[in-house]
GROMACS .gro file of C-alpha atoms in nm:
model
  429
    1MET     CA    1  -1.811   2.427   1.125
    2LYS     CA    2  -2.042   2.220   0.905
    3ALA     CA    3  -1.979   1.972   0.622
    4PHE     CA    4  -2.142   1.772   0.378
    5LEU     CA    5  -2.112   1.494   0.200
    6ILE     CA    6  -2.322   1.445  -0.114
    7LEU     CA    7  -2.365   1.116  -0.281
    8GLU     CA    8  -2.429   1.054  -0.656
    9ASP     CA    9  -2.772   0.907  -0.580
   10GLY     CA   10  -2.854   1.225  -0.391
   11HIS     CA   11  -2.812   1.117  -0.051
   12ILE     CA   12  -2.700   1.392   0.181
   13PHE     CA   13  -2.513   1.328   0.531
   14GLU     CA   14  -2.455   1.616   0.734
   15GLY     CA   15  -2.120   1.639   0.962
   16LYS     CA   16  -1.855   1.832   1.113
   17HIS     CA   17  -1.553   1.964   0.882
   18ILE     CA   18  -1.218   1.831   0.946
   19GLY     CA   19  -0.895   1.889   0.785
   20SER     CA   20  -0.857   2.096   0.469
   21LYS     CA   21  -1.169   2.316   0.393
   22ARG     CA   22  -1.124   2.289   0.012
   23GLU     CA   23  -1.398   2.121  -0.163
   24VAL     CA   24  -1.357   1.782  -0.341
   25ILE     CA   25  -1.562   1.530  -0.546
   26SER     CA   26  -1.398   1.184  -0.567
   27GLU     CA   27  -1.511   0.796  -0.566
   28ILE     CA   28  -1.639   0.700  -0.195
   29VAL     CA   29  -1.497   0.381  -0.063
   30PHE     CA   30  -1.541   0.209   0.283
   31ASN     CA   31  -1.257   0.017   0.470
   32THR     CA   32  -1.340  -0.194   0.754
   33SER     CA   33  -1.000  -0.190   0.944
   34MET     CA   34  -1.013  -0.075   1.297
   35THR     CA   35  -0.658   0.029   1.335
   36GLY     CA   36  -0.431   0.139   1.050
   37TYR     CA   37  -0.587   0.465   0.980
   38LEU     CA   38  -0.238   0.622   0.952
   39GLU     CA   39  -0.137   0.341   0.669
   40ILE     CA   40  -0.441   0.394   0.495
   41LEU     CA   41  -0.391   0.753   0.468
   42THR     CA   42  -0.056   0.740   0.322
   43ASP     CA   43  -0.137   0.410   0.075
   44PRO     CA   44  -0.097   0.564  -0.257
   45SER     CA   45  -0.339   0.283  -0.383
   46TYR     CA   46  -0.621   0.538  -0.238
   47ALA     CA   47  -0.546   0.839  -0.471
   48GLY     CA   48  -0.853   0.946  -0.633
   49GLN     CA   49  -1.071   0.834  -0.357
   50ALA     CA   50  -1.212   0.931  -0.018
   51VAL     CA   51  -1.210   0.663   0.249
   52VAL     CA   52  -1.486   0.602   0.511
   53MET     CA   53  -1.399   0.446   0.811
   54THR     CA   54  -1.663   0.195   0.930
   55TYR     CA   55  -1.481   0.172   1.294
   56PRO     CA   56  -1.649   0.446   1.512
   57LEU     CA   57  -1.383   0.634   1.684
   58ILE     CA   58  -1.073   0.668   1.450
   59GLY     CA   59  -0.726   0.878   1.567
   60ASN     CA   60  -0.715   0.748   1.904
   61TYR     CA   61  -0.331   0.665   1.900
   62GLY     CA   62  -0.255   0.999   1.690
   63ILE     CA   63   0.011   0.994   1.402
   64CYS     CA   64   0.347   0.830   1.426
   65PRO     CA   65   0.556   0.940   1.110
   66SER     CA   66   0.760   0.633   1.120
   67ASP     CA   67   0.421   0.438   1.022
   68MET     CA   68   0.390   0.616   0.708
   69GLU     CA   69   0.378   0.413   0.380
   70SER     CA   70   0.468   0.692   0.212
   71LEU     CA   71   0.578   1.047   0.222
   72LYS     CA   72   0.245   1.220   0.181
   73ALA     CA   73  -0.153   1.120   0.249
   74TRP     CA   74  -0.316   1.028  -0.056
   75PRO     CA   75  -0.688   0.995  -0.040
   76ASP     CA   76  -0.889   1.282  -0.172
   77GLY     CA   77  -1.108   1.271   0.143
   78PHE     CA   78  -1.151   1.128   0.483
   79ILE     CA   79  -1.489   1.037   0.637
   80VAL     CA   80  -1.515   0.920   0.983
   81ARG     CA   81  -1.779   0.892   1.256
   82GLU     CA   82  -1.575   1.058   1.553
   83THR     CA   83  -1.213   1.182   1.563
   84SER     CA   84  -1.040   1.127   1.893
   85ARG     CA   85  -0.961   1.466   2.011
   86VAL     CA   86  -0.665   1.346   2.270
   87PRO     CA   87  -0.452   1.037   2.098
   88SER     CA   88  -0.277   0.877   2.375
   89ASN     CA   89   0.030   0.706   2.249
   90PHE     CA   90   0.400   0.812   2.365
   91ARG     CA   91   0.494   0.771   1.985
   92SER     CA   92   0.269   1.030   1.850
   93GLU     CA   93   0.391   1.374   1.707
   94PHE     CA   94   0.033   1.515   1.639
   95SER     CA   95  -0.328   1.479   1.620
   96LEU     CA   96  -0.524   1.299   1.305
   97GLU     CA   97  -0.685   1.613   1.227
   98GLU     CA   98  -0.357   1.802   1.237
   99PHE     CA   99  -0.238   1.553   0.996
  100LEU     CA  100  -0.527   1.614   0.769
  101ILE     CA  101  -0.465   1.981   0.785
  102LYS     CA  102  -0.086   1.929   0.699
  103ASN     CA  103  -0.164   1.719   0.396
  104ASP     CA  104  -0.470   1.936   0.261
  105ILE     CA  105  -0.700   1.641   0.279
  106PRO     CA  106  -1.075   1.752   0.345
  107GLY     CA  107  -1.282   1.551   0.613
  108ILE     CA  108  -1.579   1.512   0.763
  109SER     CA  109  -1.705   1.365   1.123
  110GLY     CA  110  -2.029   1.280   1.286
  111VAL     CA  111  -2.113   1.079   1.016
  112ASP     CA  112  -2.338   0.791   1.035
  113THR     CA  113  -2.095   0.545   0.867
  114ARG     CA  114  -2.291   0.228   0.919
  115CYS     CA  115  -2.575   0.373   0.727
  116LEU     CA  116  -2.301   0.541   0.483
  117THR     CA  117  -2.178   0.225   0.439
  118LYS     CA  118  -2.476   0.005   0.382
  119ILE     CA  119  -2.553   0.212   0.098
  120LEU     CA  120  -2.231   0.184  -0.043
  121ARG     CA  121  -2.248  -0.219  -0.009
  122GLU     CA  122  -2.633  -0.223  -0.179
  123SER     CA  123  -2.632   0.031  -0.413
  124GLY     CA  124  -2.222   0.020  -0.514
  125THR     CA  125  -1.932   0.212  -0.506
  126MET     CA  126  -2.020   0.583  -0.606
  127ASN     CA  127  -1.892   0.937  -0.651
  128GLY     CA  128  -1.936   1.193  -0.360
  129MET     CA  129  -1.874   1.545  -0.259
  130ILE     CA  130  -1.747   1.710   0.064
  131THR     CA  131  -1.803   2.058   0.072
  132THR     CA  132  -1.843   2.324   0.351
  133ASN     CA  133  -2.091   2.532   0.126
  134GLU     CA  134  -2.399   2.520   0.269
  135ASN     CA  135  -2.585   2.654  -0.017
  136PHE     CA  136  -2.507   2.399  -0.275
  137VAL     CA  137  -2.786   2.301  -0.573
  138ILE     CA  138  -2.841   1.927  -0.510
  139GLU     CA  139  -2.924   1.876  -0.905
  140GLU     CA  140  -2.579   2.054  -1.008
  141VAL     CA  141  -2.368   1.859  -0.756
  142VAL     CA  142  -2.543   1.518  -0.859
  143LYS     CA  143  -2.494   1.634  -1.221
  144ALA     CA  144  -2.120   1.694  -1.136
  145LEU     CA  145  -2.073   1.393  -0.961
  146LYS     CA  146  -2.220   1.162  -1.202
  147GLU     CA  147  -2.000   1.297  -1.499
  148TYR     CA  148  -1.668   1.262  -1.274
  149LYS     CA  149  -1.420   0.957  -1.339
  150VAL     CA  150  -1.082   0.888  -1.171
  151THR     CA  151  -0.806   0.903  -1.428
  152GLY     CA  152  -0.416   0.923  -1.453
  153VAL     CA  153  -0.386   0.832  -1.070
  154VAL     CA  154  -0.071   0.601  -1.134
  155SER     CA  155   0.115   0.860  -1.280
  156ARG     CA  156   0.035   1.058  -1.007
  157VAL     CA  157   0.189   0.837  -0.773
  158SER     CA  158   0.444   0.643  -0.939
  159CYS     CA  159   0.826   0.792  -0.861
  160LYS     CA  160   0.983   1.041  -1.133
  161GLU     CA  161   1.311   0.843  -1.161
  162LYS     CA  162   1.456   0.546  -1.062
  163LYS     CA  163   1.638   0.470  -0.721
  164VAL     CA  164   1.869   0.197  -0.557
  165THR     CA  165   1.824   0.075  -0.237
  166THR     CA  166   2.053  -0.180  -0.067
  167HIS     CA  167   1.982  -0.314   0.280
  168GLU     CA  168   2.312  -0.207   0.383
  169LYS     CA  169   2.218   0.156   0.376
  170PHE     CA  170   2.121   0.351   0.662
  171THR     CA  171   1.850   0.590   0.565
  172PRO     CA  172   1.659   0.875   0.750
  173THR     CA  173   1.353   0.696   0.746
  174ASP     CA  174   1.556   0.397   0.869
  175PHE     CA  175   1.686   0.598   1.178
  176GLU     CA  176   1.328   0.766   1.247
  177MET     CA  177   1.177   0.442   1.258
  178ALA     CA  178   1.464   0.311   1.447
  179LYS     CA  179   1.479   0.612   1.731
  180MET     CA  180   1.125   0.570   1.745
  181THR     CA  181   1.153   0.191   1.839
  182TYR     CA  182   1.454   0.245   2.069
  183MET     CA  183   1.396   0.564   2.231
  184ALA     CA  184   1.252   0.446   2.523
  185SER     CA  185   1.525   0.109   2.582
  186PRO     CA  186   1.777   0.149   2.849
  187GLU     CA  187   2.038   0.210   2.585
  188MET     CA  188   1.880   0.496   2.429
  189LYS     CA  189   1.832   0.648   2.808
  190GLU     CA  190   2.189   0.583   2.883
  191ALA     CA  191   2.317   0.756   2.537
  192ILE     CA  192   2.112   1.046   2.633
  193GLU     CA  193   2.230   1.063   2.976
  194LYS     CA  194   2.596   1.061   2.878
  195ALA     CA  195   2.529   1.361   2.651
  196THR     CA  196   2.392   1.604   2.928
  197LYS     CA  197   2.615   1.804   3.108
  198ASN     CA  198   2.559   1.950   3.404
  199GLY     CA  199   2.165   1.885   3.373
  200VAL     CA  200   2.150   2.075   3.024
  201CYS     CA  201   2.109   1.838   2.717
  202LEU     CA  202   2.360   1.905   2.445
  203GLY     CA  203   2.133   1.859   2.141
  204GLU     CA  204   2.376   1.813   1.849
  205ILE     CA  205   2.552   1.535   2.103
  206ALA     CA  206   2.253   1.359   2.215
  207LEU     CA  207   2.123   1.344   1.842
  208SER     CA  208   2.509   1.164   1.738
  209CYS     CA  209   2.459   0.913   2.029
  210MET     CA  210   2.073   0.849   1.960
  211GLN     CA  211   2.165   0.810   1.581
  212GLY     CA  212   2.460   0.572   1.690
  213THR     CA  213   2.253   0.337   1.918
  214ALA     CA  214   1.944   0.358   1.698
  215GLY     CA  215   2.148   0.252   1.394
  216ILE     CA  216   2.390  -0.031   1.548
  217ALA     CA  217   2.011  -0.186   1.665
  218TYR     CA  218   1.856  -0.161   1.344
  219LEU     CA  219   2.140  -0.302   1.188
  220ASN     CA  220   2.164  -0.581   1.455
  221LYS     CA  221   1.790  -0.678   1.373
  222LEU     CA  222   1.873  -0.698   1.017
  223ALA     CA  223   2.134  -0.908   1.126
  224GLU     CA  224   1.940  -1.114   1.357
  225ASP     CA  225   1.646  -1.168   1.100
  226GLU     CA  226   1.665  -1.586   1.019
  227ASN     CA  227   1.491  -1.464   0.718
  228LEU     CA  228   1.776  -1.272   0.584
  229VAL     CA  229   1.930  -1.391   0.277
  230LYS     CA  230   2.304  -1.371   0.207
  231THR     CA  231   2.318  -1.369  -0.138
  232HIS     CA  232   2.192  -1.001  -0.257
  233TYR     CA  233   1.966  -1.077  -0.554
  234LYS     CA  234   1.894  -0.734  -0.752
  235VAL     CA  235   1.519  -0.692  -0.789
  236ALA     CA  236   1.349  -0.443  -1.007
  237LEU     CA  237   1.050  -0.297  -0.815
  238MET     CA  238   0.797  -0.150  -1.063
  239ASP     CA  239   0.649   0.134  -0.870
  240PHE     CA  240   0.301   0.209  -1.009
  241GLY     CA  241   0.197   0.346  -0.614
  242SER     CA  242   0.413   0.119  -0.382
  243LYS     CA  243   0.358   0.083  -0.023
  244LYS     CA  244   0.713   0.144   0.166
  245ASN     CA  245   0.672  -0.171   0.340
  246ILE     CA  246   0.702  -0.368   0.015
  247GLU     CA  247   1.040  -0.236  -0.076
  248HIS     CA  248   1.126  -0.310   0.313
  249CYS     CA  249   1.025  -0.666   0.288
  250LEU     CA  250   1.291  -0.731  -0.014
  251LEU     CA  251   1.533  -0.495   0.158
  252LYS     CA  252   1.553  -0.678   0.475
  253ARG     CA  253   1.577  -1.019   0.286
  254GLY     CA  254   1.902  -0.894   0.160
  255CYS     CA  255   1.793  -0.764  -0.176
  256GLU     CA  256   1.934  -0.472  -0.366
  257VAL     CA  257   1.614  -0.291  -0.512
  258THR     CA  258   1.605  -0.040  -0.790
  259VAL     CA  259   1.263   0.120  -0.808
  260TYR     CA  260   1.164   0.208  -1.118
  261PRO     CA  261   0.875   0.457  -1.267
  262ALA     CA  262   0.540   0.314  -1.372
  263ASP     CA  263   0.630   0.412  -1.770
  264THR     CA  264   0.964   0.242  -1.775
  265LEU     CA  265   1.056   0.040  -2.074
  266ALA     CA  266   1.092  -0.295  -2.056
  267GLU     CA  267   1.424  -0.271  -2.261
  268GLU     CA  268   1.553  -0.023  -1.985
  269ILE     CA  269   1.446  -0.299  -1.697
  270LEU     CA  270   1.609  -0.561  -1.911
  271GLU     CA  271   1.930  -0.389  -1.970
  272ALA     CA  272   2.018  -0.366  -1.600
  273ASP     CA  273   1.979  -0.760  -1.550
  274PRO     CA  274   1.765  -0.779  -1.291
  275ASP     CA  275   1.732  -1.157  -1.084
  276GLY     CA  276   1.340  -1.060  -1.031
  277ILE     CA  277   1.088  -0.796  -1.073
  278MET     CA  278   0.839  -0.699  -0.840
  279LEU     CA  279   0.520  -0.500  -0.957
  280SER     CA  280   0.363  -0.306  -0.691
  281ASN     CA  281   0.044  -0.197  -0.565
  282GLY     CA  282  -0.127   0.114  -0.668
  283PRO     CA  283  -0.447   0.321  -0.767
  284GLY     CA  284  -0.711   0.333  -1.012
  285ASP     CA  285  -0.838   0.070  -1.340
  286PRO     CA  286  -0.551  -0.151  -1.436
  287LYS     CA  287  -0.658  -0.114  -1.820
  288ASP     CA  288  -0.548   0.247  -1.773
  289VAL     CA  289  -0.222   0.159  -1.699
  290SER     CA  290  -0.160   0.024  -2.091
  291GLU     CA  291   0.209   0.107  -2.111
  292ALA     CA  292   0.255  -0.129  -1.811
  293ILE     CA  293   0.080  -0.392  -1.975
  294GLU     CA  294   0.275  -0.393  -2.295
  295MET     CA  295   0.589  -0.366  -2.068
  296LEU     CA  296   0.453  -0.695  -1.898
  297LYS     CA  297   0.401  -0.893  -2.225
  298ASP     CA  298   0.805  -0.841  -2.302
  299ILE     CA  299   0.900  -0.933  -1.995
  300ILE     CA  300   0.701  -1.228  -1.888
  301GLY     CA  301   0.899  -1.553  -1.951
  302LYS     CA  302   1.261  -1.405  -1.919
  303VAL     CA  303   1.289  -1.259  -1.534
  304PRO     CA  304   1.105  -1.410  -1.201
  305LEU     CA  305   0.825  -1.219  -1.144
  306PHE     CA  306   0.599  -1.134  -0.829
  307GLY     CA  307   0.295  -0.955  -0.857
  308ILE     CA  308   0.081  -0.726  -0.570
  309CYS     CA  309  -0.249  -0.573  -0.601
  310LEU     CA  310  -0.246  -0.414  -0.920
  311GLY     CA  311   0.051  -0.555  -1.019
  312HIS     CA  312  -0.139  -0.903  -1.014
  313GLN     CA  313  -0.427  -0.706  -1.242
  314LEU     CA  314  -0.159  -0.607  -1.505
  315PHE     CA  315   0.006  -0.945  -1.483
  316ALA     CA  316  -0.347  -1.109  -1.556
  317LEU     CA  317  -0.398  -0.841  -1.837
  318ALA     CA  318  -0.083  -0.904  -2.000
  319SER     CA  319  -0.132  -1.287  -2.003
  320GLY     CA  320  -0.496  -1.263  -2.156
  321ALA     CA  321  -0.707  -1.243  -1.884
  322ASN     CA  322  -0.960  -0.969  -1.781
  323THR     CA  323  -1.030  -0.753  -1.505
  324SER     CA  324  -1.337  -0.589  -1.410
  325LYS     CA  325  -1.458  -0.348  -1.104
  326LEU     CA  326  -1.616  -0.480  -0.808
  327LYS     CA  327  -1.940  -0.384  -0.666
  328PHE     CA  328  -1.776  -0.223  -0.372
  329GLY     CA  329  -1.448  -0.347  -0.382
  330HIS     CA  330  -1.201  -0.538  -0.076
  331ARG     CA  331  -1.118  -0.301   0.191
  332GLY     CA  332  -0.969  -0.415   0.513
  333LEU     CA  333  -0.759  -0.626   0.703
  334ASN     CA  334  -0.905  -0.936   0.789
  335HIS     CA  335  -0.994  -1.073   0.464
  336PRO     CA  336  -0.990  -1.450   0.459
  337VAL     CA  337  -0.809  -1.606   0.175
  338LYS     CA  338  -0.762  -1.996   0.084
  339ASN     CA  339  -0.454  -2.150  -0.078
  340LEU     CA  340  -0.613  -2.398  -0.338
  341ALA     CA  341  -0.314  -2.607  -0.336
  342THR     CA  342  -0.249  -2.669   0.023
  343GLY     CA  343  -0.608  -2.589   0.149
  344LYS     CA  344  -0.435  -2.340   0.410
  345VAL     CA  345  -0.631  -2.022   0.464
  346ALA     CA  346  -0.444  -1.694   0.545
  347ILE     CA  347  -0.623  -1.367   0.698
  348THR     CA  348  -0.529  -1.112   0.477
  349SER     CA  349  -0.503  -0.693   0.416
  350GLN     CA  350  -0.664  -0.596   0.131
  351ASN     CA  351  -0.747  -0.282  -0.040
  352HIS     CA  352  -0.852  -0.320  -0.399
  353GLY     CA  353  -1.182  -0.241  -0.636
  354TYR     CA  354  -1.083  -0.432  -0.931
  355ALA     CA  355  -1.047  -0.786  -0.984
  356VAL     CA  356  -0.924  -1.058  -1.202
  357GLU     CA  357  -1.243  -1.253  -1.383
  358GLU     CA  358  -1.229  -1.601  -1.335
  359GLU     CA  359  -1.388  -1.731  -1.616
  360SER     CA  360  -1.110  -1.518  -1.826
  361VAL     CA  361  -0.859  -1.716  -1.672
  362GLU     CA  362  -0.947  -2.074  -1.873
  363ASN     CA  363  -0.789  -1.989  -2.181
  364THR     CA  364  -0.461  -1.830  -2.066
  365ASP     CA  365  -0.145  -1.991  -1.951
  366LEU     CA  366  -0.249  -1.902  -1.575
  367GLU     CA  367  -0.398  -2.085  -1.308
  368ILE     CA  368  -0.595  -1.957  -1.021
  369THR     CA  369  -0.405  -2.015  -0.696
  370HIS     CA  370  -0.562  -1.837  -0.414
  371VAL     CA  371  -0.958  -1.725  -0.367
  372ALA     CA  372  -1.149  -1.492  -0.130
  373LEU     CA  373  -1.342  -1.702   0.095
  374ASN     CA  374  -1.599  -1.426   0.142
  375ASP     CA  375  -1.699  -1.407  -0.257
  376GLY     CA  376  -1.522  -1.633  -0.447
  377THR     CA  377  -1.305  -1.375  -0.578
  378VAL     CA  378  -0.968  -1.446  -0.747
  379GLU     CA  379  -0.671  -1.387  -0.521
  380GLY     CA  380  -0.414  -1.564  -0.657
  381LEU     CA  381  -0.230  -1.638  -1.016
  382ARG     CA  382   0.075  -1.844  -1.125
  383HIS     CA  383   0.186  -1.880  -1.468
  384LYS     CA  384   0.226  -2.221  -1.576
  385LYS     CA  385   0.523  -2.213  -1.824
  386PHE     CA  386   0.739  -1.907  -1.669
  387PRO     CA  387   0.848  -1.832  -1.310
  388ALA     CA  388   0.574  -1.558  -1.225
  389PHE     CA  389   0.303  -1.528  -0.956
  390THR     CA  390   0.078  -1.291  -0.838
  391VAL     CA  391  -0.165  -1.187  -0.526
  392GLN     CA  392  -0.439  -0.985  -0.476
  393TYR     CA  393  -0.378  -0.907  -0.120
  394HIS     CA  394  -0.111  -0.729   0.081
  395PRO     CA  395   0.150  -0.992   0.202
  396GLU     CA  396   0.382  -0.705   0.324
  397ALA     CA  397   0.056  -0.612   0.555
  398SER     CA  398   0.135  -0.274   0.710
  399ALA     CA  399  -0.126  -0.212   0.851
  400GLY     CA  400  -0.270  -0.580   0.906
  401PRO     CA  401  -0.174  -0.934   0.942
  402GLU     CA  402   0.140  -1.115   0.819
  403ASP     CA  403  -0.022  -1.442   0.770
  404ALA     CA  404   0.096  -1.432   0.382
  405ASN     CA  405   0.464  -1.269   0.433
  406ASP     CA  406   0.629  -1.582   0.367
  407LEU     CA  407   0.557  -1.539  -0.044
  408PHE     CA  408   0.851  -1.308  -0.048
  409GLU     CA  409   1.074  -1.596   0.037
  410ASP     CA  410   0.886  -1.794  -0.249
  411PHE     CA  411   0.993  -1.510  -0.462
  412LEU     CA  412   1.331  -1.542  -0.363
  413THR     CA  413   1.310  -1.921  -0.418
  414MET     CA  414   1.191  -1.874  -0.728
  415ILE     CA  415   1.484  -1.671  -0.828
  416GLU     CA  416   1.714  -1.886  -0.694
  417ASN     CA  417   1.574  -2.200  -0.901
  418PHE     CA  418   1.560  -1.983  -1.223
  419LYS     CA  419   1.931  -1.875  -1.163
  420LYS     CA  420   2.052  -2.260  -1.078
  421GLU     CA  421   1.838  -2.384  -1.412
  422GLY     CA  422   2.020  -2.103  -1.606
  423GLU     CA  423   2.355  -2.230  -1.496
  424GLU     CA  424   2.297  -2.589  -1.570
  425LEU     CA  425   2.174  -2.479  -1.953
  426CYS     CA  426   2.506  -2.354  -1.979
  427GLN     CA  427   2.686  -2.615  -1.841
  428ASN     CA  428   2.514  -2.845  -2.088
  429ALA     CA  429   2.513  -2.630  -2.378
   0.00000   0.00000   0.00000
């Protein structure tokens, strides 16, 4: 079936329909990643956007549910040059197109994504429509596209009630991840063979053996992690559209993580007496999340704080700096970022359409710690007086390089130092 991508500047791309057949209007953005399409599709930060993949062939390793960054797909649409019809991966459970259909995501393939990306790069991010209707009236479509605005996306992706997780709990998600990892291992093979009688695999017994083996392997992996922190710090994770791996990076370091909805008041968070606060990534314009900005004004300085992506922008706004929309954003897995203190360059995973304005930081208590080497964008901030720092990029990666994963260690060190300073003040009082 034919499908069309219509941009608000009047450009029309014809291709083949993939995924859901519903018509959608959305903001069109491009991602330069060669891999990680499932993590991109399940990243809540893409809510309200249709994603163009610049790499020409997408879907060749299928869909592995354990790699998902949330429980569903979030983009409004998916635009590719070509999809792989025969995925090759022993972990794959279904194809990319099947996944798009299951998640009601409309898509289009056969598009000249190089040309499309060039338009977005030169003209800037713009709205577009994906439709299978061949009888569209271009003037009416363009009018609708120019009037469209993405709003309310954080409330759409944030959790609705708080939840508490510790690294000791073995969840169904952990089981699925461990099961996939150890399915081909000798231990797993032995467990399944033991659950076979007269050549017939007894399903329930096999599952029990598999869960036991996978569970032990998972917990052993945690115990062997050289970065595992013995002391359990309580971390409040503000969910503005958090990726699964942010929580996992805290859990595997021994933290007890309480995930809070985006509209939670400062009083409720402080009453729980967390050791640290984590501000997650998320979609949309940070200025639309006014309740979170006000919440942060009441929290900064009282508890150690670490922010990522949207959390970084909200922290900046709460501290008196300003944010603005980038021409076409940073979305990809190979963005170089420089640490201004050390001169070290890290290759980072990024996904943001807004950024902190450099000149707006000058009259605040913030200092710039990291910058993007491609365009000089502010990529990191630190508070001059209080224990708080943030980054615009994704140190948790997934997908992407783990060059900046040690920022989670810095966060825990900051918590530890803050607690020691508090104890010393009490002793000297």
